[in-house]
PDB file of C-alpha atoms and ligand atoms in Angstrom:
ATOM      1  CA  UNK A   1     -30.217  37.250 -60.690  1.00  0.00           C
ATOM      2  CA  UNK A   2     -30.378  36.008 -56.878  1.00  0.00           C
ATOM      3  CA  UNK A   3     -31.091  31.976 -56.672  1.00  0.00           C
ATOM      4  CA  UNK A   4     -34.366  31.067 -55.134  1.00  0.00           C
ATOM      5  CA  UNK A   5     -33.591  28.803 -52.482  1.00  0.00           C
ATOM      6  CA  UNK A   6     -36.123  27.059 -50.000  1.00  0.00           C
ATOM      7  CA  UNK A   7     -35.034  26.172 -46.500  1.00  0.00           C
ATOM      8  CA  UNK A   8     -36.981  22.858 -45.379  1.00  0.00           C
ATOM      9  CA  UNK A   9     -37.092  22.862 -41.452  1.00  0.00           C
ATOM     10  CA  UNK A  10     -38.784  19.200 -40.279  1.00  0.00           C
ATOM     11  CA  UNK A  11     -42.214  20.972 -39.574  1.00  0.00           C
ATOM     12  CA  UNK A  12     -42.102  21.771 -43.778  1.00  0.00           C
ATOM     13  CA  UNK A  13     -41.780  18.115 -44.278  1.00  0.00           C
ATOM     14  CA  UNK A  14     -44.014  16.676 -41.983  1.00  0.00           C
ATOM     15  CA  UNK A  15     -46.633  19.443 -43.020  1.00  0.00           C
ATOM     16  CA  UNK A  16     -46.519  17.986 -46.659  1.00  0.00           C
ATOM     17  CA  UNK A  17     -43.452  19.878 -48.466  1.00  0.00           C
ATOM     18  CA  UNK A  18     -42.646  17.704 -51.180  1.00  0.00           C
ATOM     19  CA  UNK A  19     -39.031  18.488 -52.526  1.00  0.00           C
ATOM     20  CA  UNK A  20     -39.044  16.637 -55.510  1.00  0.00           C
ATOM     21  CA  UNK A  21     -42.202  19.005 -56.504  1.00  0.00           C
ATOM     22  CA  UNK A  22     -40.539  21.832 -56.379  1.00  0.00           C
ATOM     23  CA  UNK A  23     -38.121  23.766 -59.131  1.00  0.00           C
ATOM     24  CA  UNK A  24     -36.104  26.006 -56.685  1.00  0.00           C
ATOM     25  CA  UNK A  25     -32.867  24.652 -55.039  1.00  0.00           C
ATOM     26  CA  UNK A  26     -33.490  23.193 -51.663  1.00  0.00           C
ATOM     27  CA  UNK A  27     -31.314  22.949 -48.578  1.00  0.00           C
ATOM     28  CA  UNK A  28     -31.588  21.488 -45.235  1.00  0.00           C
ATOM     29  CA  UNK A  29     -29.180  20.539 -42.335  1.00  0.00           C
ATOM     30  CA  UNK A  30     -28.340  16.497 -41.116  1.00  0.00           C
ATOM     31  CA  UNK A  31     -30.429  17.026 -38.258  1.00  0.00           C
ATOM     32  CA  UNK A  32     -33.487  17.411 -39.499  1.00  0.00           C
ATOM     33  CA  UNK A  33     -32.806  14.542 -41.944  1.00  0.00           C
ATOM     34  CA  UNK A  34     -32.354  12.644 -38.423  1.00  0.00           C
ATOM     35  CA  UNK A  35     -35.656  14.237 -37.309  1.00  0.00           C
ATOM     36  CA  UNK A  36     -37.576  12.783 -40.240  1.00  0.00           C
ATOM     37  CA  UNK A  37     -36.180   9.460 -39.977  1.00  0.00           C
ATOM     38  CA  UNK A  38     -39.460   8.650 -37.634  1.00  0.00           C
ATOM     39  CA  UNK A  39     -41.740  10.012 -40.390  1.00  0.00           C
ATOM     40  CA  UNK A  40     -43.856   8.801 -43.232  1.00  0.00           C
ATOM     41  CA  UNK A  41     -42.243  11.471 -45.456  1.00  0.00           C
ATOM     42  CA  UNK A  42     -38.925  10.502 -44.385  1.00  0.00           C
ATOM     43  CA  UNK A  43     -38.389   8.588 -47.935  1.00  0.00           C
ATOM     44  CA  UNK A  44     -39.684  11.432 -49.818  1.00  0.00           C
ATOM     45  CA  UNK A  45     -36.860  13.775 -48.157  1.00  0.00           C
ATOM     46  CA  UNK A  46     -34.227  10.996 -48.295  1.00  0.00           C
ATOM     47  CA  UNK A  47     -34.913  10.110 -52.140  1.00  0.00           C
ATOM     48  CA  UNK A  48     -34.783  13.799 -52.672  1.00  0.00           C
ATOM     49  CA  UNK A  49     -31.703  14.311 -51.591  1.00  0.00           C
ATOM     50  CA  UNK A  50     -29.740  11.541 -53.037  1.00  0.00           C
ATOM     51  CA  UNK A  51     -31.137  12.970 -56.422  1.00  0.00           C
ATOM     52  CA  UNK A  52     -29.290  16.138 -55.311  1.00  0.00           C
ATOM     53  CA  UNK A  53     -32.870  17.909 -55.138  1.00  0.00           C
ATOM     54  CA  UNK A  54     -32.327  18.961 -51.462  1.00  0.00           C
ATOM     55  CA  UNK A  55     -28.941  19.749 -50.593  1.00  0.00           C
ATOM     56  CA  UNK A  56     -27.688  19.110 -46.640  1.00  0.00           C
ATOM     57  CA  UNK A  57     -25.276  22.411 -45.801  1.00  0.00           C
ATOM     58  CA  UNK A  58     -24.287  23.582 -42.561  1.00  0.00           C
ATOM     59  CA  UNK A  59     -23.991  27.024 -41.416  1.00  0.00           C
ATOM     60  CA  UNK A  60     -21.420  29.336 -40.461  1.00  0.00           C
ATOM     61  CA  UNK A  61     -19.987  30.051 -37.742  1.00  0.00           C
ATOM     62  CA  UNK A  62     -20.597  33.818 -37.608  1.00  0.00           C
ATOM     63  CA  UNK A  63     -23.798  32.897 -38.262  1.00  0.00           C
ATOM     64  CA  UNK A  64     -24.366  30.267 -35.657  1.00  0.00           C
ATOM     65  CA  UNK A  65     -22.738  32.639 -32.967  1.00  0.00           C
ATOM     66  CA  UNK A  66     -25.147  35.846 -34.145  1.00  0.00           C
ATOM     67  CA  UNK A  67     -28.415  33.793 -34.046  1.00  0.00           C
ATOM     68  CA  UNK A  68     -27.531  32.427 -30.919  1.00  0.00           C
ATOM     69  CA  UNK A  69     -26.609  35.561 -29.312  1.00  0.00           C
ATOM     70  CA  UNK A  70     -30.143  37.185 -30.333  1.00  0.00           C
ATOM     71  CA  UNK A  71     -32.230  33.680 -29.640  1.00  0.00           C
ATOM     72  CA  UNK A  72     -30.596  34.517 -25.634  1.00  0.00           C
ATOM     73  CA  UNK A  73     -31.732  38.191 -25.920  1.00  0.00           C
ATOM     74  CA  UNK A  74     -35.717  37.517 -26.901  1.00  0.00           C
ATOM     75  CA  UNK A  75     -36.047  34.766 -24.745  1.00  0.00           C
ATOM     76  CA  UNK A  76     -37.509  32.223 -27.491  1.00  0.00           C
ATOM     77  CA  UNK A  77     -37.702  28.497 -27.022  1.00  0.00           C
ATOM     78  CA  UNK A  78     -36.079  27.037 -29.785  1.00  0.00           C
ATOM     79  CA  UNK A  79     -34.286  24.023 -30.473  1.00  0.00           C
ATOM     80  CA  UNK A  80     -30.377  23.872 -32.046  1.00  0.00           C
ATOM     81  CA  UNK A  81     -31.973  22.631 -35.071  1.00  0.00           C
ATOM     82  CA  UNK A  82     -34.346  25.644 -35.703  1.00  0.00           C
ATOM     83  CA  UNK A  83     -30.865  27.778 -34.716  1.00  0.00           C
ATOM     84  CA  UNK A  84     -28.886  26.124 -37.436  1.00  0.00           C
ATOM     85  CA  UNK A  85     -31.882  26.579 -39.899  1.00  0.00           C
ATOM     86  CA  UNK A  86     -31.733  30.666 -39.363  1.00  0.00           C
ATOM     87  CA  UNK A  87     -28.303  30.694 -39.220  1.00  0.00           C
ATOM     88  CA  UNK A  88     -27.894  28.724 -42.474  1.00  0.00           C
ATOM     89  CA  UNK A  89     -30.619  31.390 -44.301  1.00  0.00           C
ATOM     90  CA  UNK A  90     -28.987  34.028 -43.021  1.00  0.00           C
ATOM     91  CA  UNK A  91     -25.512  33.134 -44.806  1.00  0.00           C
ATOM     92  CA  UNK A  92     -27.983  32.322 -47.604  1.00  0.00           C
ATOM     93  CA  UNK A  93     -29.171  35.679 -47.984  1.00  0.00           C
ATOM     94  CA  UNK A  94     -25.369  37.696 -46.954  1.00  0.00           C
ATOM     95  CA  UNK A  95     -24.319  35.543 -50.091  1.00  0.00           C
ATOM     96  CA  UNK A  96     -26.875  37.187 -52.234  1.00  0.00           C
ATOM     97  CA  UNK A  97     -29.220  34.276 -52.668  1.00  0.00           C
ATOM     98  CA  UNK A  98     -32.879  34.668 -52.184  1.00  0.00           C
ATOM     99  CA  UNK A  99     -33.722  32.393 -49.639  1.00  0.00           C
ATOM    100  CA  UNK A 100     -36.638  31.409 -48.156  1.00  0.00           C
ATOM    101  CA  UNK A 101     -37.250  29.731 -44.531  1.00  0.00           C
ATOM    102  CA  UNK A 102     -40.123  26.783 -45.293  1.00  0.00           C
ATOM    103  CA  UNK A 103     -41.647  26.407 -41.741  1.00  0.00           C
ATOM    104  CA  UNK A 104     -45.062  25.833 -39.612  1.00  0.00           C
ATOM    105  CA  UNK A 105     -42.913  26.194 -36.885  1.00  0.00           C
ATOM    106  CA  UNK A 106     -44.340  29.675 -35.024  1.00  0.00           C
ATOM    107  CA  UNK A 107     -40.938  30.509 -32.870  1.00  0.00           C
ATOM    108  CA  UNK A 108     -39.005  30.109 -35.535  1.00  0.00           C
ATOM    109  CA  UNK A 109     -41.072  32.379 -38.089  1.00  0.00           C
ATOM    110  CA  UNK A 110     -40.783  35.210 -35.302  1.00  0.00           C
ATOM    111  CA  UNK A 111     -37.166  34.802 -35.156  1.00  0.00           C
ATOM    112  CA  UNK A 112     -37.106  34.870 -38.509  1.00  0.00           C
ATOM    113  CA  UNK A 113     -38.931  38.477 -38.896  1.00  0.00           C
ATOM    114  CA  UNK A 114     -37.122  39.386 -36.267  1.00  0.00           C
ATOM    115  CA  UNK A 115     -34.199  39.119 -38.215  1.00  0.00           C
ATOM    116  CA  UNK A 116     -35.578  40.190 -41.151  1.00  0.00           C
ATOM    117  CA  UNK A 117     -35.251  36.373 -43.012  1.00  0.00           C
ATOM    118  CA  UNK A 118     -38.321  35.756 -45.262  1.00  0.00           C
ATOM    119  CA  UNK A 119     -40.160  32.725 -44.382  1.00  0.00           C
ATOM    120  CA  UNK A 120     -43.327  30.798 -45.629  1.00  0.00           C
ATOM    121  CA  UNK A 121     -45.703  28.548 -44.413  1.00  0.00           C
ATOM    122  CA  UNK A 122     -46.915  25.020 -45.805  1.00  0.00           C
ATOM    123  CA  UNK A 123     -50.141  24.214 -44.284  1.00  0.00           C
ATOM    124  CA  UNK A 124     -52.457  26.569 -46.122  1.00  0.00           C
ATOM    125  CA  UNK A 125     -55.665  27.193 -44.229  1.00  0.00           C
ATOM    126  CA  UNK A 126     -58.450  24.961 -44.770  1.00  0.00           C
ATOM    127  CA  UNK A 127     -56.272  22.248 -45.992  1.00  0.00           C
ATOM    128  CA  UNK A 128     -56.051  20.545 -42.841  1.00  0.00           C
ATOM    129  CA  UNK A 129     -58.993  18.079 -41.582  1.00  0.00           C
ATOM    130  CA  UNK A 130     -61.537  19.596 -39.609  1.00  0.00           C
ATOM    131  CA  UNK A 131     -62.464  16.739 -36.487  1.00  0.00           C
ATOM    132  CA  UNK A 132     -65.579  16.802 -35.792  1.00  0.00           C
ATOM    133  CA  UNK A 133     -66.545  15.446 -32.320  1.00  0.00           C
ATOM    134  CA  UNK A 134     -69.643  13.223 -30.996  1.00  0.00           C
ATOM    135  CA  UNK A 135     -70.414  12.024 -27.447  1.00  0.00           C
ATOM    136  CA  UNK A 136     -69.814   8.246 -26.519  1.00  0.00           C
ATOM    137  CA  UNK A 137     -71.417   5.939 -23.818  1.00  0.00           C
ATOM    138  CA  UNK A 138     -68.642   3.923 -22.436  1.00  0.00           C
ATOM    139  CA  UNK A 139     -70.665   1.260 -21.197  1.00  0.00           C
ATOM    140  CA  UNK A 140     -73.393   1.117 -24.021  1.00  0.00           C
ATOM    141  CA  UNK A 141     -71.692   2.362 -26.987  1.00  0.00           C
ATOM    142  CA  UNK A 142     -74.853   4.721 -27.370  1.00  0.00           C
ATOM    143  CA  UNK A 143     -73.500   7.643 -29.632  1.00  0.00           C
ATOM    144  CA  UNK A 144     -74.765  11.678 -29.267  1.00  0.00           C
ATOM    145  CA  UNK A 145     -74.392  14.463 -30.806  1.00  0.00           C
ATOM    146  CA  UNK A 146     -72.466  17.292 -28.318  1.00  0.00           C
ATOM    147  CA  UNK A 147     -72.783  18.459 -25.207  1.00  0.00           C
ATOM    148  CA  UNK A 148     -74.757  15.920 -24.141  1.00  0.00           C
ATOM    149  CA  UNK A 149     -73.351  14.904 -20.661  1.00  0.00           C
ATOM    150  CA  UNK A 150     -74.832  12.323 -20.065  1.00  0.00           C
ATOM    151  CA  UNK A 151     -76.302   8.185 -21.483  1.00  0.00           C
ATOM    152  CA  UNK A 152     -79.947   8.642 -22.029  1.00  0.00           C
ATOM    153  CA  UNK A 153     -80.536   4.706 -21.368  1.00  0.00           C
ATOM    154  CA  UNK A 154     -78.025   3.992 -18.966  1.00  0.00           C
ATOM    155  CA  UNK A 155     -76.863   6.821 -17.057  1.00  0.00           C
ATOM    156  CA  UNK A 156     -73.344   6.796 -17.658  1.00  0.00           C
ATOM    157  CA  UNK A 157     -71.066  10.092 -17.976  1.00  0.00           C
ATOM    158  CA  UNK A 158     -70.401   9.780 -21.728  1.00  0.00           C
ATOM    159  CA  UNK A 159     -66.988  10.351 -23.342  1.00  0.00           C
ATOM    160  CA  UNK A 160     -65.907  12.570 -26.211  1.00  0.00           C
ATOM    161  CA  UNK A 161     -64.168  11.096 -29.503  1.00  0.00           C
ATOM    162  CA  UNK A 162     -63.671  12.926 -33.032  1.00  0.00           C
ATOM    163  CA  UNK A 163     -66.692  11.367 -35.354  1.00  0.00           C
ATOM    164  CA  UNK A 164     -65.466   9.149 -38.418  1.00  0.00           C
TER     165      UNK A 164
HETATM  166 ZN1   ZN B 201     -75.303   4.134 -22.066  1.00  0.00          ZN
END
């Protein structure tokens, strides 16, 4: 039976992946450990991979060289990072594993159809916070409700700033 095997990219993380959550065997490259280090979920990712939950593998060379050569061809913006990621699912899958590119990254999920590497997102619709957004006065600190241009007492062009 192939082995189920998630790829964590940093948008994963930062969208709230958390490895030690999850039963399948994980792998990442350094970089994006380095990406994290900036990030509240940095821990999570670092704990999870000293408890061998999240393994940190780099790709092949063949692999490396292929993705690159196709990344030229379509043009895409994408960084080394998101190259090493598709290059290291793509030895995943020649090996006969079942892998699975975790990313809310969208150049990266088209290069991954594009080569034919499954991917999935985190974020799930809905999940995120919807901002909601109410007009300010600068000068009197009078609050209204949208698209109100401008202070009713004072004049002043008011300023728009998510509601809390
Ligand atoms: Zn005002």
């Amino acid at each position: 039976m192939p082995r189920k095997v998630y790829v964590l990219d940093t948008s994963a993380v930062i969208a709230g992946f958390v490895p030690g959550l999850v039963k399948a065997e994980q792998v990442t490259v350094q970089e994006v450990l380095e990406e994290a280090r900036d990030l509240c979920s940095k821990l999570e990712l670092e704990t999870a991979v000293v408890a061998g939950k999240v393994k940190v593998v780099s790709p092949s060379r063949e692999a490396l060289d292929e993705i690159r050569r196709e990344v030229i061809q379509t043009g895409d913006v994408v960084s080394a990072v998101d190259v090493k990621l598709l290059a290291l699912t793509l030895d995943l899958k020649r090996a006969g594993d079942e892998p699975e590119l975790m990313t809310d990254d969208y150049a990266i999920q088209n290069l991954a159809s594009l080569f034919g590497l499954p991917y999935q997102r985190i974020a799930m619709p809905g999940i995120k916070e919807v901002l909601r957004w109410e007009m300010v006065c600068p000068a009197c600190d009078r609050r209204y409700p949208p698209p109100a241009p401008r202070c009713e007492v004072c004049g002043s062009r008011l300023v728009r700033r998510p509601r809390r």
